[in-house]
Coordinates of C-alpha atoms in Angstrom, one line a residue:
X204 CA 0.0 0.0 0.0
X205 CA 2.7 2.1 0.9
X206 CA 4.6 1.7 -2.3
X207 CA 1.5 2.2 -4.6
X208 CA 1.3 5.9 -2.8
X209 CA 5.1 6.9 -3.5
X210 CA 4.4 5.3 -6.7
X211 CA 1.1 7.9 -6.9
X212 CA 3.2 10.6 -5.1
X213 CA 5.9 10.5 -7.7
X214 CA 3.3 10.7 -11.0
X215 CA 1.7 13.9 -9.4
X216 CA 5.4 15.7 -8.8
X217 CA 6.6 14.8 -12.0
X218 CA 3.1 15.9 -14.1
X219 CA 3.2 19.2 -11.6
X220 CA 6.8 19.7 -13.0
X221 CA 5.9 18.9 -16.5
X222 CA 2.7 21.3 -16.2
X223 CA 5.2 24.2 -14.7
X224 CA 7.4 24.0 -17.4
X225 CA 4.9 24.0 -20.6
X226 CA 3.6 27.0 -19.1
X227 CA 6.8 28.8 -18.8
X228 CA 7.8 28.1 -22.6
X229 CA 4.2 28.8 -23.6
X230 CA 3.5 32.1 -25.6
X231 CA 2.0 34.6 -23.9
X232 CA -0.7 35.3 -26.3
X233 CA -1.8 31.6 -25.8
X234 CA -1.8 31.8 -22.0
X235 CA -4.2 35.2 -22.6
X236 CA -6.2 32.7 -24.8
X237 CA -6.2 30.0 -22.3
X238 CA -7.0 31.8 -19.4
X239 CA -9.9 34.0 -21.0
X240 CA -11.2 30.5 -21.7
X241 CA -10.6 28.9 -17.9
X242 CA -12.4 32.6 -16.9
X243 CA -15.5 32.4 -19.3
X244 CA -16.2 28.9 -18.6
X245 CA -16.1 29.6 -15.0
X246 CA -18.1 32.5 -15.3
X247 CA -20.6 31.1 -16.8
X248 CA -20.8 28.2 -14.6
X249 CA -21.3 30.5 -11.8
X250 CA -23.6 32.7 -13.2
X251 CA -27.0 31.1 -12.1
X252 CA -25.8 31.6 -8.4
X253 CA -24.7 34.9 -8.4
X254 CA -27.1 37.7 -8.1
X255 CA -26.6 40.4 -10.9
X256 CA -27.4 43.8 -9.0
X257 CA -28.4 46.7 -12.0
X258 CA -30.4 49.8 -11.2
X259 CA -33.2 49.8 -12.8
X260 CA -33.6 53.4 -13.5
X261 CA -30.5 56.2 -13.1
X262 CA -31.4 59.8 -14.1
X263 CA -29.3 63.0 -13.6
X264 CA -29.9 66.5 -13.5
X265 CA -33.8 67.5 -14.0
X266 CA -34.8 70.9 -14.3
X267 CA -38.9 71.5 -14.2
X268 CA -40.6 74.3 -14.4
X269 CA -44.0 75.6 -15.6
X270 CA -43.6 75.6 -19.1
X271 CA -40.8 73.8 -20.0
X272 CA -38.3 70.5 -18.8
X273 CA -34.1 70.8 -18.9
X274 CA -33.1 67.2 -19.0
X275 CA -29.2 66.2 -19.3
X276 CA -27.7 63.7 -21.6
X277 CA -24.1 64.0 -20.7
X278 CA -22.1 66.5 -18.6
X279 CA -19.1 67.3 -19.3
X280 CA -18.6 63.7 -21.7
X281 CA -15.6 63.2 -23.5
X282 CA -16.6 62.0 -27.6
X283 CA -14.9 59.7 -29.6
X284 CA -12.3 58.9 -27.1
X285 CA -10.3 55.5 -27.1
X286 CA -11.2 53.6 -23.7
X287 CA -9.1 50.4 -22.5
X288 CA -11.3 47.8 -21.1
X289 CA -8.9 45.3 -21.6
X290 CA -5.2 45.3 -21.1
X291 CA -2.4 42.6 -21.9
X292 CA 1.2 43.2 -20.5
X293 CA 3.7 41.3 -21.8
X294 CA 7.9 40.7 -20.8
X295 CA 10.4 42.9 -21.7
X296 CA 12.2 42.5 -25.2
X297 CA 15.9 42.6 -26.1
X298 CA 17.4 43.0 -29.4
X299 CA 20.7 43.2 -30.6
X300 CA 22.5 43.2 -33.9
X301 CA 24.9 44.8 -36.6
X302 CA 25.1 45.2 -40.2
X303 CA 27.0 41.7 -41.0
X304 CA 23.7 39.9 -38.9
X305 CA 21.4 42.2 -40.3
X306 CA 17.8 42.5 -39.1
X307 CA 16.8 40.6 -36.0
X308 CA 12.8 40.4 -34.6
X309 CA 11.0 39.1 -31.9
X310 CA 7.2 39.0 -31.6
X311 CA 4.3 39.3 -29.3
X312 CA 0.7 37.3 -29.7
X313 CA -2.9 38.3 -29.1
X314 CA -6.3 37.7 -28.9
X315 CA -8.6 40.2 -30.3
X316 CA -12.3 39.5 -30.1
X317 CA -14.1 42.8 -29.8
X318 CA -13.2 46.4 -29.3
X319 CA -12.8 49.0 -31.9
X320 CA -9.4 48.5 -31.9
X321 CA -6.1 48.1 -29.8
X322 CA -3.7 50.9 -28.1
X323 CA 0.1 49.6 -28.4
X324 CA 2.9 51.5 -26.0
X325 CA 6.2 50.6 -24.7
X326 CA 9.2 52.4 -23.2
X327 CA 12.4 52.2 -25.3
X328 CA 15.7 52.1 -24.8
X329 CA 17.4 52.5 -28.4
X330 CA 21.6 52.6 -29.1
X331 CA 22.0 53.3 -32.7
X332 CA 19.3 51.6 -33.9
X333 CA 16.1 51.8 -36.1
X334 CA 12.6 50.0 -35.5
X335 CA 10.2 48.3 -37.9
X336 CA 6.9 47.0 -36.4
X337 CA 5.0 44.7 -38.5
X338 CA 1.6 43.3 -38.1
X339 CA 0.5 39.9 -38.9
X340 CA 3.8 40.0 -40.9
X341 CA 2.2 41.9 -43.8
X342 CA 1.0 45.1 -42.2
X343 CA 4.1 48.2 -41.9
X344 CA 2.8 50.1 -38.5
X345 CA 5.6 51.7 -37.9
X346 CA 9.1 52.1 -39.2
X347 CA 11.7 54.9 -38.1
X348 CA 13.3 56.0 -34.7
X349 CA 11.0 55.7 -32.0
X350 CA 10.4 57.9 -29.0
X351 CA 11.4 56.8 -25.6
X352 CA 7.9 56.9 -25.0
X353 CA 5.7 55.3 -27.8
X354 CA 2.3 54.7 -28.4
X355 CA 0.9 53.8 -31.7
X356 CA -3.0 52.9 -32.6
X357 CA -4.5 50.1 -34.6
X358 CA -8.1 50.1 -35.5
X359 CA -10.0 46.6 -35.8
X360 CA -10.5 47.1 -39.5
X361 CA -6.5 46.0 -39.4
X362 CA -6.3 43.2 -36.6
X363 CA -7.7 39.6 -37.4
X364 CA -10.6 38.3 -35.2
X365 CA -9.0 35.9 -33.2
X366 CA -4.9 35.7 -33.3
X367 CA -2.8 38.2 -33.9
X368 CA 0.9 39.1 -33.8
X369 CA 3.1 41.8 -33.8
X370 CA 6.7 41.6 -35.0
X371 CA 9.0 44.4 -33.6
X372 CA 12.3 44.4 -36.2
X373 CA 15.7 46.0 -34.9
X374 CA 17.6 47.9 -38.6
X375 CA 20.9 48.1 -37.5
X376 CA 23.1 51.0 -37.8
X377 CA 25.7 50.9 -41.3
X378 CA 28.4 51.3 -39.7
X379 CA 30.4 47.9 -39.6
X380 CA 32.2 48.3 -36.0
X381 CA 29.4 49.0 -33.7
X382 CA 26.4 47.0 -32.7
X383 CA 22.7 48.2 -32.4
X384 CA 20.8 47.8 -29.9
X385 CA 17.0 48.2 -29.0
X386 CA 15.1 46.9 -25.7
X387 CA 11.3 47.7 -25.4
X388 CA 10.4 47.8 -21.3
X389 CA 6.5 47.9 -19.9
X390 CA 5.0 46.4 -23.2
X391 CA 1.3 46.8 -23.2
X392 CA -1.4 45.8 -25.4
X393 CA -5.0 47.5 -24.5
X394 CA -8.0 46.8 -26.2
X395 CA -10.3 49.8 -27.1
X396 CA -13.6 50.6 -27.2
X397 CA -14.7 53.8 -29.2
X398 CA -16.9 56.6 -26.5
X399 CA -20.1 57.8 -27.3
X400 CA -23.7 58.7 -26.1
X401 CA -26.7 56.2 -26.6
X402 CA -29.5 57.7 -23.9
X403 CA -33.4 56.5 -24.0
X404 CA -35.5 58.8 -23.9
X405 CA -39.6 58.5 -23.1
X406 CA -41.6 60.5 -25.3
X407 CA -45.4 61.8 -24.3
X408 CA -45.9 65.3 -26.0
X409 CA -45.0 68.7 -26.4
X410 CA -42.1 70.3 -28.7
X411 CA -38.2 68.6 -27.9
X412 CA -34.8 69.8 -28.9
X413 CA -31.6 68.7 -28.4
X414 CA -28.7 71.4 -27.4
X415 CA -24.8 70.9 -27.1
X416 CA -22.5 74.0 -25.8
X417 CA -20.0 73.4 -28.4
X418 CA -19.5 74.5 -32.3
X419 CA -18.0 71.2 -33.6
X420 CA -14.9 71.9 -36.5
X421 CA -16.0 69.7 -38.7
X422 CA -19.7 69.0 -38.4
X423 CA -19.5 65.9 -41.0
X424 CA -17.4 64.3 -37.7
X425 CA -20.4 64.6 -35.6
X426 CA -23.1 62.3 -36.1
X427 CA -26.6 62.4 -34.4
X428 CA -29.0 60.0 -34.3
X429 CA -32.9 60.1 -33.2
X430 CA -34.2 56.8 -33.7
X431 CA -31.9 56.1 -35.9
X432 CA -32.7 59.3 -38.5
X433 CA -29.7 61.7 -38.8
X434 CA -30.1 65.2 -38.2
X435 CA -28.2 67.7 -39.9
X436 CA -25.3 69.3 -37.8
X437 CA -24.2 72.4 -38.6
X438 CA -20.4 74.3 -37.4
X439 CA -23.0 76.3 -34.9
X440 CA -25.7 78.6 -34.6
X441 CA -26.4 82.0 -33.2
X442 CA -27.9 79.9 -30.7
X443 CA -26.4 81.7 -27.0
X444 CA -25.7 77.7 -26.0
X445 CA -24.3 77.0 -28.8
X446 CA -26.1 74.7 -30.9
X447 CA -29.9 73.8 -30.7
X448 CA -31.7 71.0 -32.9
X449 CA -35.6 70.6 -33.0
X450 CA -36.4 67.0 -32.8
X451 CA -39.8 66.4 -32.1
X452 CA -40.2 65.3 -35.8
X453 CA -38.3 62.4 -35.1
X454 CA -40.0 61.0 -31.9
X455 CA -42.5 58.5 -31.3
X456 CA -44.8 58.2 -28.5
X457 CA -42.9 55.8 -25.8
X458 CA -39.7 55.0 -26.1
X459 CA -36.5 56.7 -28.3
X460 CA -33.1 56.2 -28.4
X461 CA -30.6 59.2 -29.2
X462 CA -27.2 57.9 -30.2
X463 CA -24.1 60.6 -30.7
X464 CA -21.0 59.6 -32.4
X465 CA -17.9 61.6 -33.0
X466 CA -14.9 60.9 -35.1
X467 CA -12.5 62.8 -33.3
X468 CA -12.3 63.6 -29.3
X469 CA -14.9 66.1 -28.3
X470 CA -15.8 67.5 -24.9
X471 CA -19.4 68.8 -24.3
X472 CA -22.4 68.7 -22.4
X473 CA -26.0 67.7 -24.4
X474 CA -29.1 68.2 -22.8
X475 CA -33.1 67.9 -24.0
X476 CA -35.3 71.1 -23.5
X477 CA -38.9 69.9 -23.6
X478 CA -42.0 72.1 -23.9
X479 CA -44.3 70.7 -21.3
X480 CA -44.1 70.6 -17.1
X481 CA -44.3 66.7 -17.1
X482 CA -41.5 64.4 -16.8
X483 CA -42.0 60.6 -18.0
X484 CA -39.3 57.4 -18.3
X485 CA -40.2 53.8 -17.7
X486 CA -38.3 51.1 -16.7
X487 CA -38.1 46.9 -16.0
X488 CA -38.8 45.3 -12.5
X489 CA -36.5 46.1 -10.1
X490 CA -34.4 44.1 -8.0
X491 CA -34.7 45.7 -4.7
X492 CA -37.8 47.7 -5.2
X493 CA -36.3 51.2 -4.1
X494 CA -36.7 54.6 -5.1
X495 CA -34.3 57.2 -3.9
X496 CA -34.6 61.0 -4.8
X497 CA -32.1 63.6 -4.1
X498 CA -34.0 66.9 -4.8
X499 CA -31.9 69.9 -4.2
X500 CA -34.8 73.1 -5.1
X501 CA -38.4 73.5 -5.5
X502 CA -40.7 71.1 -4.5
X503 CA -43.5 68.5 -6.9
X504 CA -44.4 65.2 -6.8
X505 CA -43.5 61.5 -8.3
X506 CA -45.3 58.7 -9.3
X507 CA -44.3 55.3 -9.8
X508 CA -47.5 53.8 -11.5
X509 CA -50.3 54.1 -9.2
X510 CA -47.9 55.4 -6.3
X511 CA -47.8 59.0 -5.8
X512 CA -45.0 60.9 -3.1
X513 CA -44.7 64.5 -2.4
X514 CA -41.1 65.8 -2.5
X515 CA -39.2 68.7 -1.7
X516 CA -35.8 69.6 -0.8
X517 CA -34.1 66.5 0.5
X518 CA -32.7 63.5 0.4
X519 CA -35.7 60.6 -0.1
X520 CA -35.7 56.4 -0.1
X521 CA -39.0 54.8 -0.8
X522 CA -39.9 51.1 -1.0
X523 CA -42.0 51.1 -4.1
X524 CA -42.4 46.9 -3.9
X525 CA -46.4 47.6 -4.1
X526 CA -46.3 49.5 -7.1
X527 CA -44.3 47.7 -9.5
X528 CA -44.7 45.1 -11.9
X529 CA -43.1 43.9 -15.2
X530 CA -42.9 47.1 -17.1
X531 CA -43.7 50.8 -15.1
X532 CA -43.8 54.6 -15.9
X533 CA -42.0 56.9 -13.5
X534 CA -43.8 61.0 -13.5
X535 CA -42.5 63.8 -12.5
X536 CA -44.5 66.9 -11.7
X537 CA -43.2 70.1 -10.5
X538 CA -45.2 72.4 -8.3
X539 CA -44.2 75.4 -9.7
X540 CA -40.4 74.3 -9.8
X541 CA -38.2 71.5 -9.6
X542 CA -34.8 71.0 -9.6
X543 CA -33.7 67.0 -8.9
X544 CA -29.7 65.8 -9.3
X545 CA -30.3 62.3 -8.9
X546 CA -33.2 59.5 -9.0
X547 CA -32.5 56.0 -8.8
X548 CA -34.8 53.5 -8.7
X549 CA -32.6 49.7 -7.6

């Protein structure tokens, strides 16, 4: 018995040893592709036992007065920005060479599934030397002197879905007595996603228009959609807030969804001016049935389907499990005026 254990104890050192070792040699791109797999698999295993907490409702910045409702879109949002929301480090990378060895590469491999694209940057440490970077061997990304600090953008149109590689290629210097050098330190790989505005928007009557307190360059790079119709963007208006769009055309009774894409970067504010005192949005079955209301002027009143509460300046948490159902319509109805930073219903 005791022999058929060391016999067992042995078999589990040695396949722990061969397991250690295959994952040191293994490329890093396939460990990223191995563990995203080990981490979906797990994930979704998991899933039916883990409570997924969402708020069902999240609203900012309500103005409501007798005529008329100021509703923000986006403060102070940042357009067409580049966002990581994925980032793959990988070990530092010596090269070395001269003109009788000629060009020398090493190479890095991904996994690119999604994203609008991927932001390389490394730091580099460069002694007479020149860099090529090559992309699925076919692609020239870049080919000079780099910075000590570089950074370079790829766009999905140019990666493959699925594997990818990048091939960095040290040019040695001409001259025949001196050797070139090149080491790239802190490589990173972050996958992008593109930044823009989708917000729904419940529609029950009255005259709408969107407004934006910035004269875009180049309108053609700014693209707004109601409902998926474009509307024409002009450089500005004499408009005092800068630009102001009537959109009630475009609206249906219910739900909308405004969408605003930029090609460049672009920092603004968007709100909705609406003719008419009431405020409507619906939303899905909460998890936790709760309504909280930070109101910081005025005074008015919110309904929550058949559920009506008086508010005023304060801070307010309601437990609306008695109201709700499947689907619901949230109301809000100033006295004479209103001003509300935050609902949230959870």
């Amino acid at each position: 018995m005791r022999y058929q254990s060391s016999i067992i104890g042995i078999f589990l050192i040695l396949f722990g040893i061969l397991l250690y070792v295959y994952w040191m040699i293994l490329p890093v791109g396939e460990k990223q592709r191995l563990l995203e797999e080990i981490y979906n698999q797990t994930k979704n295993q998991s899933a039916p036992t883990v409570e997924k907490v969402e708020k069902a409702l999240d609203i900012s910045n309500i103005i409501l007065s007798a005529d008329s409702i100021r509703y923000v879109i986006a403060h102070n949002y940042t357009l067409g920005d580049y966002l990581p929301i994925q980032t793959i480090e990988f070990e530092n990378i010596y090269i070395k060479s001269n003109i009788f060895f000629g060009e020398r590469s090493k190479e890095i491999g991904f996994y690119f599934l999604s994203g609008d694209g991927i932001k390389l940057s490394f730091t580099v440490e460069c002694k007479e030397c020149s860099l090529k970077i090559l992309l699925n061997d076919d692609k020239l990304l870049y080919e000079g002197v780099p910075e000590k600090e570089f950074e370079l953008m790829i766009l999905s149109d140019y990666l493959n879905k699925g594997y990818n590689k990048i091939k960095f290629i040290l040019v040695p210097s001409k001259n025949p007595f001196s050797y070139s050098e090149i080491t790239l330190k802190n490589i990173k790989i972050s996958i992008v996603k593109k930044s823009y505005i989708k917000s729904v928007f419940y529609y029950q009557g009255g005259n709408v228009y969107l407004l934006y307190d910035f004269c875009p360059g180049n309108p053609n790079a700014l693209t707004i959609l109601v409902n998926n119709y474009p509307l024409f963007v002009t450089s500005c208006s004499s408009f005092e807030f800068g630009n102001k769009l009537y959109i009630t055309d475009y609206l249906k009774k219910g739900r909308n969804i405004i969408e605003i894409h930029s090609d460049g970067k672009i920092i603004g504010n968007f709100y909705l001016e609406i003719l008419q005192k009431v405020f409507y949005s619906e939303f899905d079955l909460p998890v936790h049935n709760i309504l909280h209301v930070f109101v910081s002027e005025g005074e008015g009143i919110v309904k929550i389907n058949q559920c009506t509460y008086n508010i005023k300046k304060g801070l307010y948490s309601y437990d609306i499990s008695k109201c709700v159902s499947s689907r619901n319509l949230l109301v809000v109805e100033p006295i004479t005026y209103l001003k509300i930073e935050k609902i949230i219903i959870e």
